[in-house]
Amino acid sequence: MKRQIPLALCFLFGVVMIFTQFSPHPVSKSIYERVISGALIIGPFALVLATITLIQTHINRIQRRTEHWGYSFVVFAGLITMVAIGVPFGPENPVFVWLYTNVQVPMDATMFSLLAFFIASAAYRAFRARSTEATLLLVTALIVMLGNVPVGDLIWNTILSWTGFENQASAARGWILDNPNLSARRGIILGVSLGVISQSIRIILGIERSYLGGGD
Amino acid sequence: MTHYKICLWIAVCTTLFLWTSLGYTQGPTAPSNVVAKDTPNDDGTSITITWDVPADGSGIVGYNILSSIDEADFTQIGEQLSLEDVIDTKTNICNYQDTTVSRLNAFTYIIQAVTESGDTIQSQQTESVRPKAQIFHTGKIPLFLAMLLFSAAIVGNIYYVRSGREVFVRRIPGLEAVDEAIGRATEMGRSILYVLGLGGVSNVATIASMTILGQVARRTADYETPLRVPCNDPIVLNVVREMVKTSYLDEGRPDAYSEDNIFFLTESQFAYAAGVDGMMLREKPAAIFLQGTFYAESLILAETGNSIGAIQIAGTDSEAQLPFFIAACDYTLIGEELYAASAYLSKEPMLLGSLRGQDWGKLFIFGLIIVGVILELSGINWITTLLQNVR
């Protein structure tokens, strides 16, 4: 029973939700909206549990004096400060907004900006011309990178002006992105879409039930 | 006789001249063929009114739409409409969709043509129409049939495999390496880090990732290797805890399960990336699984994992992040391989059957593309027209 009821509910809601995609009737729309909003109700309860696990994790870190355990105090300081201001005064409170825009946003931006350096190191490894495929990748990447910046066309028009064609760096980039690249991407997207449908059918029919806990 | 003929010719020419002149200087005519119909394939909240395009030189510059609810007085709907607003260049017909209607009333319409001088000429009133909500969207019939066909292929293949027939599954190096990664972590005495990405529990890629996690957890339970799972979504956290716990129970190792190893980090994208990066640098896991939906943080995680020398197995359906994983990870499950993982790892016949059905779907689409290209090159474009009309 512990398994059968969730599986039956999953089948019922799965079939109904599929049907809502093919029916413009207001009843169908209403069912869809109610189910979606019903699912949102679970979120806040789960968030409470999640916050408790976060607190437990950091208490354990402090108790066990694991490496860099001192940073757990920073987590508690941040959590307590934001809850102390956000809960009684609301998220529109100027202090709450100030903390968000001047602490969290710059920290997020810092992490995001690290991506530029990670891209450089990953590109260095990926583009080392050690095989024919890697060389092809390197040449293609160079063309796309040159085509993406105005200096690419400038170089083409200065050095290769004798060819009689202009702005071919950006044209070559466009061709690469619109033809071989887009074809490969669409192939992947088609495979993913079929995979998603297949996985959904397995879940709706109760064949895939590992999300209920365990594989049996 | 000659005078008589000349006079006759003059009379005929004058008549023709006056007739044609009158035709050219004729004022605007009332909108013709005005028809009001319930808009098909909608939720019963609109009525479509169509009428003929005005003749060139008619002097009509716009239209007013007048409606009457349940045979009451006619009132104008909204502002005056220009010709560009109403003329459908594809069908060369004027149309207007009244979205102010209700299913409880019947509506009658009059189209009022407006001339340059501001004069108006009204059409005859249409028949009374009551909007209806459709139960099935007929424009989606091809999509519905495709879904039924694909579902039938999957279910049919599940039964085919259940009957005991063998199914060939091509080797997926990323999944073959799962045991190697777990074994390496066990030998080195280090933990395994499993990252589920940023998807919520309603995301199919996250569910696929959780099924892989279930299989990984069975193996880590056997080897007693610590499995660390930092979660980004509170609901995913609770589901994952149950899943991993059951995997340990199924393997007869409930004592090896530690709830502290599956924990919530944060819902914020880059704070999550920072937290996971910190774990990688502090704990130096021997194997890292990056499975699920990833966005800009994918390379930040994969490069950090690479820098600590961990064996990394990635898998995502976010095609924009695949190049990053391929560049930074040892193995990458590309797109659909992520969804095939649970069948591949568990070798369960029912799941393998669905893989075969999935391949049939791919074969069908592949065939459709080839036939479509050949027909298109031959100047026959009904497949493209059909696909364009699917909404």
Coordinates of C-alpha atoms in Angstrom, one line a residue:
Chain A
M1 CA 0.0 0.0 0.0
K2 CA 2.9 2.3 0.8
R3 CA 4.0 2.1 -2.8
Q4 CA 0.7 1.4 -4.6
I5 CA -1.0 4.6 -3.6
P6 CA 1.8 7.0 -4.7
L7 CA 2.1 5.0 -8.0
A8 CA -1.7 5.2 -8.6
L9 CA -1.6 8.9 -7.9
C10 CA 1.4 9.3 -10.2
F11 CA -0.5 7.5 -13.0
L12 CA -3.7 9.5 -12.4
F13 CA -2.0 12.9 -12.3
G14 CA 0.4 12.0 -15.2
V15 CA -2.4 11.1 -17.5
V16 CA -4.6 14.1 -16.5
M17 CA -1.7 16.5 -16.9
I18 CA -0.9 15.1 -20.4
F19 CA -4.6 15.5 -21.4
T20 CA -4.6 19.2 -20.2
Q21 CA -1.9 19.9 -22.8
F22 CA -4.4 18.8 -25.6
S23 CA -7.5 20.5 -24.2
P24 CA -8.2 24.2 -24.3
H25 CA -11.3 23.8 -22.1
P26 CA -11.4 26.0 -19.0
V27 CA -11.9 23.0 -16.8
S28 CA -8.7 21.5 -18.2
K29 CA -6.9 24.8 -17.6
S30 CA -8.2 25.0 -14.1
I31 CA -7.1 21.5 -13.2
Y32 CA -3.6 22.2 -14.6
E33 CA -3.3 25.4 -12.6
R34 CA -4.6 23.8 -9.4
V35 CA -2.2 20.9 -9.6
I36 CA 0.7 23.2 -10.3
S37 CA -0.2 25.5 -7.4
G38 CA -0.8 22.5 -5.2
A39 CA 2.7 21.3 -5.9
L40 CA 4.0 24.7 -4.8
I41 CA 2.5 24.2 -1.3
I42 CA 5.0 21.4 -0.7
G43 CA 7.9 23.8 -1.2
P44 CA 7.7 25.8 2.1
F45 CA 7.5 22.7 4.2
A46 CA 10.5 21.2 2.5
L47 CA 12.4 24.4 2.9
V48 CA 11.9 24.2 6.7
L49 CA 13.3 20.7 6.7
A50 CA 16.2 21.8 4.4
T51 CA 17.1 24.7 6.7
I52 CA 17.1 22.4 9.6
T53 CA 19.6 20.1 7.8
L54 CA 21.7 23.1 7.0
I55 CA 21.8 24.1 10.6
Q56 CA 22.6 20.5 11.7
T57 CA 25.4 20.2 9.2
H58 CA 27.1 23.4 10.4
I59 CA 26.6 22.5 14.1
N60 CA 28.3 19.2 13.4
R61 CA 31.1 21.0 11.7
I62 CA 31.7 23.3 14.7
Q63 CA 31.4 20.4 17.2
R64 CA 33.9 18.2 15.3
R65 CA 36.2 21.2 14.5
T66 CA 36.5 20.1 10.9
E67 CA 38.7 22.0 8.5
H68 CA 37.6 25.7 8.2
W69 CA 34.9 25.2 10.8
G70 CA 35.0 28.8 11.7
Y71 CA 33.2 29.7 8.5
S72 CA 30.1 27.9 9.9
F73 CA 29.7 30.9 12.2
V74 CA 29.6 33.1 9.1
V75 CA 26.7 30.9 7.8
F76 CA 24.8 31.4 11.1
A77 CA 25.5 35.1 11.2
G78 CA 24.2 35.5 7.7
L79 CA 21.1 33.3 8.3
I80 CA 20.2 35.0 11.6
T81 CA 20.7 38.5 10.3
M82 CA 18.5 37.9 7.2
V83 CA 15.8 36.1 9.1
A84 CA 15.8 38.7 11.9
I85 CA 15.3 41.5 9.4
G86 CA 13.3 39.7 6.7
V87 CA 10.7 37.9 8.8
P88 CA 9.4 40.8 10.9
F89 CA 9.9 43.6 8.4
G90 CA 9.4 41.8 5.1
P91 CA 11.5 41.5 2.0
E92 CA 10.8 45.2 1.0
N93 CA 12.6 46.5 4.1
P94 CA 15.4 48.9 3.0
V95 CA 18.0 47.2 5.2
F96 CA 17.1 43.8 3.9
V97 CA 17.2 45.1 0.3
W98 CA 20.5 46.9 1.0
L99 CA 22.1 43.7 2.4
Y100 CA 20.8 41.7 -0.6
T101 CA 22.1 44.1 -3.3
N102 CA 25.4 44.9 -1.5
V103 CA 26.4 41.6 -0.1
Q104 CA 24.7 38.7 -2.0
V105 CA 24.6 40.2 -5.5
P106 CA 28.3 41.2 -5.5
M107 CA 29.3 37.7 -4.2
D108 CA 27.2 36.1 -6.9
A109 CA 28.8 38.3 -9.5
T110 CA 32.2 37.4 -8.2
M111 CA 31.5 33.7 -8.6
F112 CA 30.1 34.3 -12.0
S113 CA 33.1 36.3 -13.1
L114 CA 35.4 33.3 -12.2
L115 CA 33.9 31.6 -15.1
A116 CA 36.0 33.6 -17.5
F117 CA 39.2 32.1 -16.0
F118 CA 37.8 28.6 -15.9
I119 CA 36.8 28.9 -19.6
A120 CA 40.4 29.9 -20.4
S121 CA 41.9 26.9 -18.5
A122 CA 39.3 24.5 -20.0
A123 CA 39.8 25.9 -23.5
Y124 CA 43.6 25.5 -23.1
R125 CA 43.2 21.8 -22.4
A126 CA 40.5 21.2 -25.0
F127 CA 42.2 23.0 -27.8
R128 CA 45.6 21.4 -27.6
A129 CA 46.2 20.1 -31.1
R130 CA 47.2 16.6 -30.2
S131 CA 45.0 14.8 -32.7
T132 CA 43.2 15.6 -35.9
E133 CA 39.9 16.1 -34.1
A134 CA 41.5 18.4 -31.5
T135 CA 43.1 20.4 -34.3
L136 CA 39.8 20.7 -36.1
L137 CA 38.2 21.9 -32.9
L138 CA 41.0 24.5 -32.4
V139 CA 40.7 25.9 -35.9
T140 CA 36.9 26.0 -35.6
A141 CA 37.1 27.7 -32.2
L142 CA 39.6 30.3 -33.6
I143 CA 37.3 31.1 -36.5
V144 CA 34.2 31.5 -34.2
M145 CA 36.2 33.6 -31.7
L146 CA 37.5 35.9 -34.4
G147 CA 34.1 36.1 -36.0
N148 CA 32.6 37.1 -32.6
V149 CA 34.7 40.3 -32.2
P150 CA 34.9 43.3 -34.6
V151 CA 38.6 42.9 -34.9
G152 CA 38.0 39.6 -36.8
D153 CA 36.5 41.3 -39.8
L154 CA 39.1 44.1 -39.5
I155 CA 41.9 41.5 -39.8
W156 CA 40.1 39.8 -42.7
N157 CA 39.6 43.0 -44.6
T158 CA 43.2 44.1 -44.0
I159 CA 45.1 40.9 -44.6
L160 CA 42.8 39.0 -47.0
S161 CA 41.4 42.0 -48.9
W162 CA 42.9 40.5 -52.1
T163 CA 40.2 37.7 -52.0
G164 CA 37.6 40.3 -53.0
F165 CA 35.3 39.4 -50.2
E166 CA 34.6 41.5 -47.1
N167 CA 33.7 40.7 -43.5
Q168 CA 34.1 36.9 -44.1
A169 CA 35.3 36.3 -40.5
S170 CA 31.8 37.0 -39.1
A171 CA 30.2 35.2 -42.1
A172 CA 32.3 32.1 -41.5
R173 CA 31.3 32.2 -37.8
G174 CA 27.7 32.5 -38.8
W175 CA 28.0 29.6 -41.1
I176 CA 29.6 27.4 -38.5
L177 CA 27.0 28.2 -35.9
D178 CA 24.0 28.0 -38.2
N179 CA 24.9 24.8 -40.0
P180 CA 27.2 22.1 -38.4
N181 CA 26.7 23.5 -34.8
L182 CA 23.0 23.9 -35.1
S183 CA 22.6 20.5 -36.7
A184 CA 24.5 18.8 -33.9
R185 CA 22.5 20.7 -31.3
R186 CA 19.2 19.8 -32.8
G187 CA 20.3 16.1 -32.9
I188 CA 21.0 16.3 -29.2
I189 CA 17.7 18.1 -28.5
L190 CA 15.8 15.5 -30.4
G191 CA 17.5 12.7 -28.4
V192 CA 16.9 14.6 -25.1
S193 CA 13.2 15.1 -26.0
L194 CA 12.6 11.4 -26.7
G195 CA 14.5 10.5 -23.6
V196 CA 12.3 12.9 -21.5
I197 CA 9.1 11.4 -23.0
S198 CA 10.4 7.8 -22.5
Q199 CA 11.4 8.6 -18.9
S200 CA 8.0 10.2 -18.3
I201 CA 6.1 7.2 -19.7
R202 CA 8.2 4.9 -17.4
I203 CA 7.3 7.1 -14.4
I204 CA 3.6 7.4 -15.3
L205 CA 3.3 3.6 -15.9
G206 CA 5.1 2.9 -12.7
I207 CA 8.0 1.1 -14.4
E208 CA 10.5 3.6 -13.1
R209 CA 9.9 3.9 -9.4
S210 CA 13.3 4.4 -8.0
Y211 CA 12.3 8.0 -7.1
L212 CA 10.0 6.5 -4.5
G213 CA 13.1 5.1 -2.7
G214 CA 15.0 2.1 -4.0
G215 CA 14.7 0.4 -7.3
D216 CA 12.1 -2.3 -6.5
Chain B
M1 CA -28.2 57.6 -92.0
T2 CA -24.6 58.7 -91.3
H3 CA -25.8 61.4 -88.9
Y4 CA -27.9 58.8 -87.2
K5 CA -24.9 56.5 -86.7
I6 CA -22.7 59.3 -85.4
C7 CA -25.4 60.3 -82.9
L8 CA -25.8 56.6 -81.9
W9 CA -22.0 56.3 -81.3
I10 CA -21.9 59.5 -79.3
A11 CA -24.8 58.3 -77.2
V12 CA -23.2 54.9 -76.5
C13 CA -19.8 56.5 -75.7
T14 CA -21.4 59.0 -73.4
T15 CA -23.3 56.3 -71.6
L16 CA -20.2 54.2 -71.2
F17 CA -18.2 57.2 -70.0
L18 CA -20.8 58.2 -67.4
W19 CA -21.2 54.5 -66.3
T20 CA -17.5 54.0 -65.8
S21 CA -17.0 57.4 -64.2
L22 CA -19.8 56.7 -61.8
G23 CA -18.1 53.3 -61.0
Y24 CA -14.8 55.0 -60.2
T25 CA -16.4 57.7 -58.1
Q26 CA -18.7 55.3 -56.4
G27 CA -18.7 55.8 -52.6
P28 CA -17.7 53.1 -50.1
T29 CA -19.9 50.0 -50.0
A30 CA -21.0 48.3 -46.8
P31 CA -18.8 45.4 -45.6
S32 CA -19.9 42.2 -47.3
N33 CA -20.0 38.5 -46.3
V34 CA -19.8 39.3 -42.6
V35 CA -19.7 36.1 -40.7
A36 CA -19.3 35.6 -36.9
K37 CA -18.2 32.2 -35.7
D38 CA -17.0 30.7 -32.5
T39 CA -13.2 30.7 -32.6
P40 CA -12.1 27.1 -32.9
N41 CA -9.7 25.4 -30.4
D42 CA -10.1 27.9 -27.7
D43 CA -11.5 28.0 -24.2
G44 CA -14.7 29.7 -25.3
T45 CA -13.6 33.2 -24.7
S46 CA -13.5 34.5 -28.2
I47 CA -15.6 34.9 -31.4
T48 CA -14.0 35.5 -34.8
I49 CA -15.7 37.8 -37.3
T50 CA -14.7 37.8 -40.9
W51 CA -15.7 39.9 -43.9
D52 CA -14.4 40.8 -47.4
V53 CA -11.5 43.1 -48.0
P54 CA -12.7 46.5 -49.3
A55 CA -12.2 47.2 -53.0
D56 CA -9.3 49.4 -54.1
G57 CA -10.3 53.1 -54.1
S58 CA -13.3 52.4 -51.9
G59 CA -12.2 55.2 -49.6
I60 CA -12.5 52.9 -46.5
V61 CA -9.8 53.7 -43.9
G62 CA -10.9 51.6 -41.0
Y63 CA -13.6 49.7 -39.2
N64 CA -15.6 49.8 -36.0
I65 CA -16.8 46.6 -34.5
L66 CA -20.3 46.8 -32.9
S67 CA -21.6 44.0 -30.8
S68 CA -24.9 43.2 -29.2
I69 CA -25.2 41.0 -26.2
D70 CA -28.4 38.9 -26.1
E71 CA -30.1 41.1 -28.7
A72 CA -29.6 44.3 -26.6
D73 CA -28.4 47.6 -28.2
F74 CA -25.2 47.5 -30.3
T75 CA -22.2 49.1 -28.7
Q76 CA -18.7 49.6 -30.1
I77 CA -15.9 47.3 -29.0
G78 CA -12.6 49.2 -28.3
E79 CA -11.1 51.8 -30.7
Q80 CA -11.5 52.1 -34.5
L81 CA -9.4 49.5 -36.3
S82 CA -7.2 50.4 -39.2
L83 CA -7.1 48.2 -42.4
E84 CA -3.7 46.9 -41.3
D85 CA -5.2 45.7 -38.1
V86 CA -7.9 43.6 -39.7
I87 CA -6.6 42.4 -43.2
D88 CA -5.0 39.0 -43.1
T89 CA -2.5 39.1 -46.0
K90 CA -2.3 35.3 -46.2
T91 CA -6.0 34.7 -46.7
N92 CA -6.8 38.2 -48.1
I93 CA -9.8 38.5 -45.8
C94 CA -10.6 40.8 -43.0
N95 CA -10.9 39.3 -39.5
Y96 CA -11.3 40.4 -35.9
Q97 CA -11.3 38.3 -32.8
D98 CA -13.6 39.5 -30.0
T99 CA -12.0 38.4 -26.8
T100 CA -14.5 40.3 -24.6
V101 CA -17.2 37.6 -24.8
S102 CA -18.6 35.2 -22.3
R103 CA -19.9 31.7 -22.7
L104 CA -23.1 32.7 -20.9
N105 CA -24.3 35.1 -23.7
A106 CA -25.1 35.1 -27.4
F107 CA -23.5 37.8 -29.5
T108 CA -24.4 39.6 -32.7
Y109 CA -22.1 41.8 -34.7
I110 CA -22.2 44.7 -37.1
I111 CA -19.1 45.9 -39.0
Q112 CA -19.1 49.6 -39.6
A113 CA -16.8 50.8 -42.4
V114 CA -15.3 54.3 -41.8
T115 CA -14.3 56.5 -44.7
E116 CA -11.6 59.2 -45.0
S117 CA -14.2 61.9 -44.4
G118 CA -15.4 60.1 -41.3
D119 CA -18.7 58.8 -42.8
T120 CA -19.7 55.3 -41.7
I121 CA -21.5 52.5 -43.5
Q122 CA -22.8 49.5 -41.6
S123 CA -23.0 45.9 -42.7
Q124 CA -25.9 43.7 -42.0
Q125 CA -25.9 42.2 -38.6
T126 CA -24.5 38.7 -38.3
E127 CA -26.4 35.7 -36.9
S128 CA -26.3 35.3 -33.2
V129 CA -23.3 33.3 -31.9
R130 CA -22.6 31.8 -28.5
P131 CA -18.9 31.0 -27.8
K132 CA -18.1 27.4 -26.9
A133 CA -15.1 25.9 -25.2
Q134 CA -13.6 22.9 -27.1
I135 CA -12.6 19.8 -25.2
F136 CA -9.9 18.8 -27.7
H137 CA -7.6 21.1 -29.6
T138 CA -7.9 19.7 -33.2
G139 CA -4.6 21.5 -34.2
K140 CA -2.8 19.2 -31.9
I141 CA -4.1 15.9 -33.5
P142 CA -0.7 15.2 -35.2
L143 CA 1.1 15.8 -31.9
F144 CA -1.4 13.6 -30.1
L145 CA -1.0 10.8 -32.6
A146 CA 2.8 11.0 -32.5
M147 CA 2.6 10.7 -28.7
L148 CA 0.3 7.7 -28.9
L149 CA 2.6 6.1 -31.5
F150 CA 5.7 6.7 -29.4
S151 CA 4.0 5.5 -26.2
A152 CA 2.8 2.4 -28.0
A153 CA 6.4 1.7 -29.3
I154 CA 7.7 2.0 -25.7
V155 CA 5.0 -0.2 -24.1
G156 CA 5.2 -2.7 -27.0
N157 CA 9.0 -3.0 -26.6
I158 CA 8.7 -3.4 -22.8
Y159 CA 6.4 -6.4 -23.4
Y160 CA 8.8 -7.7 -26.1
V161 CA 11.7 -7.6 -23.6
R162 CA 9.6 -9.0 -20.7
S163 CA 9.0 -12.1 -22.8
G164 CA 12.6 -13.0 -22.3
R165 CA 14.2 -11.7 -25.5
E166 CA 17.7 -10.2 -25.4
V167 CA 18.2 -6.5 -26.2
F168 CA 21.4 -5.1 -27.4
V169 CA 22.5 -1.9 -25.6
R170 CA 25.5 -0.1 -26.9
R171 CA 28.3 0.5 -24.6
I172 CA 28.2 3.9 -22.8
P173 CA 31.7 4.6 -21.5
G174 CA 30.5 7.1 -19.0
L175 CA 28.3 4.5 -17.3
E176 CA 30.9 1.8 -17.6
A177 CA 33.2 4.1 -15.6
V178 CA 30.8 4.3 -12.6
D179 CA 32.2 1.2 -11.0
E180 CA 35.7 2.3 -11.8
A181 CA 35.1 5.7 -10.1
I182 CA 33.5 4.2 -7.0
G183 CA 36.3 1.6 -6.8
R184 CA 39.0 4.3 -7.1
A185 CA 37.4 6.3 -4.3
T186 CA 37.2 3.2 -2.1
E187 CA 40.9 2.3 -2.7
M188 CA 42.0 5.9 -2.0
G189 CA 39.8 6.0 1.2
R190 CA 38.1 9.2 0.0
S191 CA 34.5 10.2 -0.4
I192 CA 32.4 10.4 -3.5
L193 CA 30.6 13.7 -4.3
Y194 CA 27.3 13.5 -6.1
V195 CA 26.0 16.8 -7.5
L196 CA 22.4 16.8 -8.8
G197 CA 22.5 20.2 -10.5
L198 CA 20.0 23.0 -10.1
G199 CA 16.9 21.3 -11.3
G200 CA 13.8 20.9 -9.1
V201 CA 12.0 17.6 -8.5
S202 CA 9.7 18.2 -11.4
N203 CA 12.6 18.3 -13.8
V204 CA 12.9 15.0 -15.6
A205 CA 16.7 15.3 -15.8
T206 CA 16.8 15.6 -12.0
I207 CA 14.7 12.4 -11.7
A208 CA 17.0 10.7 -14.1
S209 CA 20.0 11.9 -12.0
M210 CA 18.3 10.6 -8.8
T211 CA 17.9 7.1 -10.4
I212 CA 21.6 7.1 -11.2
L213 CA 22.3 8.2 -7.6
G214 CA 20.2 5.2 -6.4
Q215 CA 22.4 2.8 -8.3
V216 CA 25.6 4.6 -7.1
A217 CA 24.3 4.4 -3.5
R218 CA 23.9 0.7 -3.8
R219 CA 27.5 0.3 -4.8
T220 CA 28.8 2.7 -2.1
A221 CA 26.8 0.8 0.5
D222 CA 28.7 -2.3 -0.5
Y223 CA 32.1 -0.7 -0.4
E224 CA 31.3 1.5 2.6
T225 CA 32.5 4.6 0.7
P226 CA 31.2 7.9 2.0
L227 CA 28.7 9.4 -0.4
R228 CA 28.2 13.2 -0.1
V229 CA 25.2 14.8 -1.8
P230 CA 24.9 18.6 -1.4
C231 CA 21.4 19.6 -2.6
N232 CA 20.1 22.8 -4.1
D233 CA 16.4 22.1 -3.8
P234 CA 14.7 21.3 -0.5
I235 CA 12.2 18.8 -2.0
V236 CA 15.0 17.1 -3.9
L237 CA 16.9 16.8 -0.6
N238 CA 14.0 14.9 1.0
V239 CA 13.5 12.6 -1.9
V240 CA 17.2 11.9 -2.2
R241 CA 17.5 11.1 1.5
E242 CA 14.7 8.5 1.2
M243 CA 16.2 7.0 -2.0
V244 CA 19.7 6.7 -0.7
K245 CA 18.4 5.3 2.6
T246 CA 16.4 2.6 0.7
S247 CA 19.4 1.8 -1.4
Y248 CA 21.5 1.1 1.7
L249 CA 18.6 -0.9 3.2
D250 CA 18.3 -2.9 0.1
E251 CA 22.0 -3.8 0.2
G252 CA 21.7 -4.8 3.8
R253 CA 23.9 -1.9 5.0
P254 CA 21.6 0.4 6.9
D255 CA 24.4 1.1 9.4
A256 CA 26.5 2.6 6.7
Y257 CA 23.9 5.2 5.8
S258 CA 24.6 8.6 7.3
E259 CA 21.9 11.2 6.9
D260 CA 24.4 14.0 7.5
N261 CA 26.0 13.2 4.1
I262 CA 23.0 14.4 2.2
F263 CA 22.3 18.0 3.1
F264 CA 20.9 21.3 1.8
L265 CA 23.4 24.0 0.8
T266 CA 21.4 26.8 -0.8
E267 CA 18.9 27.6 -3.5
S268 CA 21.1 30.4 -4.9
Q269 CA 22.9 29.3 -8.1
F270 CA 26.4 30.8 -7.5
A271 CA 26.3 30.3 -3.7
Y272 CA 25.7 26.7 -4.4
A273 CA 28.6 26.6 -6.8
A274 CA 30.8 28.2 -4.2
G275 CA 29.7 25.7 -1.5
V276 CA 30.3 22.7 -3.7
D277 CA 33.7 24.1 -4.9
G278 CA 34.6 24.6 -1.2
M279 CA 33.7 20.9 -0.5
M280 CA 35.8 19.7 -3.4
L281 CA 38.8 21.7 -2.3
R282 CA 38.5 20.8 1.4
E283 CA 37.5 17.1 1.2
K284 CA 39.2 16.3 -2.1
P285 CA 36.7 13.6 -3.2
A286 CA 38.2 10.9 -5.4
A287 CA 35.1 10.7 -7.7
I288 CA 32.7 13.4 -8.6
F289 CA 29.3 12.8 -10.4
L290 CA 27.8 15.9 -12.0
Q291 CA 24.4 14.7 -13.2
G292 CA 21.3 16.7 -13.9
T293 CA 20.4 20.2 -15.1
F294 CA 23.2 22.7 -15.0
Y295 CA 23.6 26.3 -16.1
A296 CA 26.5 28.7 -15.9
E297 CA 28.0 27.0 -12.8
S298 CA 28.7 23.8 -14.8
L299 CA 32.3 24.8 -15.7
I300 CA 33.0 26.3 -12.3
L301 CA 32.2 22.9 -10.7
A302 CA 33.9 20.8 -13.4
E303 CA 37.1 22.8 -13.5
T304 CA 37.4 22.8 -9.7
G305 CA 36.9 19.0 -9.7
N306 CA 39.5 18.6 -12.5
S307 CA 42.0 20.7 -10.5
I308 CA 41.8 18.3 -7.5
G309 CA 42.4 15.3 -9.8
A310 CA 39.1 13.6 -9.1
I311 CA 37.6 11.2 -11.7
Q312 CA 34.6 13.1 -13.0
I313 CA 31.5 11.6 -14.7
A314 CA 29.1 14.3 -15.9
G315 CA 25.7 14.1 -17.6
T316 CA 23.2 16.7 -18.5
D317 CA 20.4 17.5 -20.9
S318 CA 21.4 21.2 -21.1
E319 CA 23.1 21.1 -24.5
A320 CA 24.7 24.5 -23.9
Q321 CA 26.7 23.1 -21.0
L322 CA 27.8 19.9 -22.7
P323 CA 31.0 21.4 -24.3
F324 CA 32.2 22.5 -20.8
F325 CA 31.7 19.1 -19.3
I326 CA 33.4 17.4 -22.3
A327 CA 36.4 19.7 -21.9
A328 CA 36.7 19.4 -18.1
C329 CA 35.4 15.9 -17.2
D330 CA 36.7 12.4 -17.8
Y331 CA 33.3 11.0 -19.0
T332 CA 30.2 12.8 -20.2
L333 CA 26.7 11.4 -20.7
I334 CA 25.4 13.4 -23.6
G335 CA 21.7 14.2 -23.6
E336 CA 19.6 11.0 -23.9
E337 CA 22.4 8.9 -22.3
L338 CA 21.4 10.5 -19.0
Y339 CA 17.9 9.0 -19.4
A340 CA 19.3 5.7 -20.5
A341 CA 21.5 5.4 -17.4
S342 CA 19.0 3.9 -15.0
A343 CA 18.2 1.1 -17.5
Y344 CA 21.9 0.6 -18.3
L345 CA 23.0 0.3 -14.7
S346 CA 20.1 -1.7 -13.4
K347 CA 19.8 -4.0 -16.5
E348 CA 16.1 -4.3 -15.7
P349 CA 14.2 -5.8 -18.7
M350 CA 11.3 -3.4 -18.4
L351 CA 13.6 -0.4 -18.5
L352 CA 15.7 -1.9 -21.3
G353 CA 12.5 -2.3 -23.3
S354 CA 11.7 1.4 -23.0
L355 CA 15.2 2.1 -24.4
R356 CA 14.4 0.0 -27.5
G357 CA 11.1 1.9 -27.9
Q358 CA 13.0 5.2 -27.6
D359 CA 15.3 4.0 -30.5
W360 CA 12.2 3.3 -32.6
G361 CA 11.1 6.9 -32.0
K362 CA 14.5 8.1 -33.2
L363 CA 14.4 5.9 -36.2
F364 CA 10.9 7.3 -37.1
I365 CA 12.1 10.9 -36.8
F366 CA 15.2 10.1 -38.8
G367 CA 13.1 8.6 -41.5
L368 CA 10.7 11.6 -41.4
I369 CA 13.7 14.0 -41.8
I370 CA 15.0 12.0 -44.8
V371 CA 11.6 11.8 -46.5
G372 CA 10.9 15.5 -45.7
V373 CA 14.2 16.6 -47.3
I374 CA 13.6 14.5 -50.4
L375 CA 10.0 15.8 -50.8
E376 CA 11.1 19.4 -50.1
L377 CA 13.8 19.1 -52.8
S378 CA 11.2 17.7 -55.2
G379 CA 9.0 20.8 -54.5
I380 CA 6.4 18.9 -52.4
N381 CA 6.1 20.5 -49.0
W382 CA 3.2 18.9 -47.3
I383 CA 5.4 17.5 -44.4
T384 CA 6.8 20.9 -43.7
T385 CA 3.3 22.5 -43.9
L386 CA 1.9 19.8 -41.6
L387 CA 4.7 20.3 -39.0
Q388 CA 4.3 24.1 -39.2
N389 CA 0.6 23.8 -38.5
V390 CA 1.2 21.7 -35.4
R391 CA 0.7 24.1 -32.4

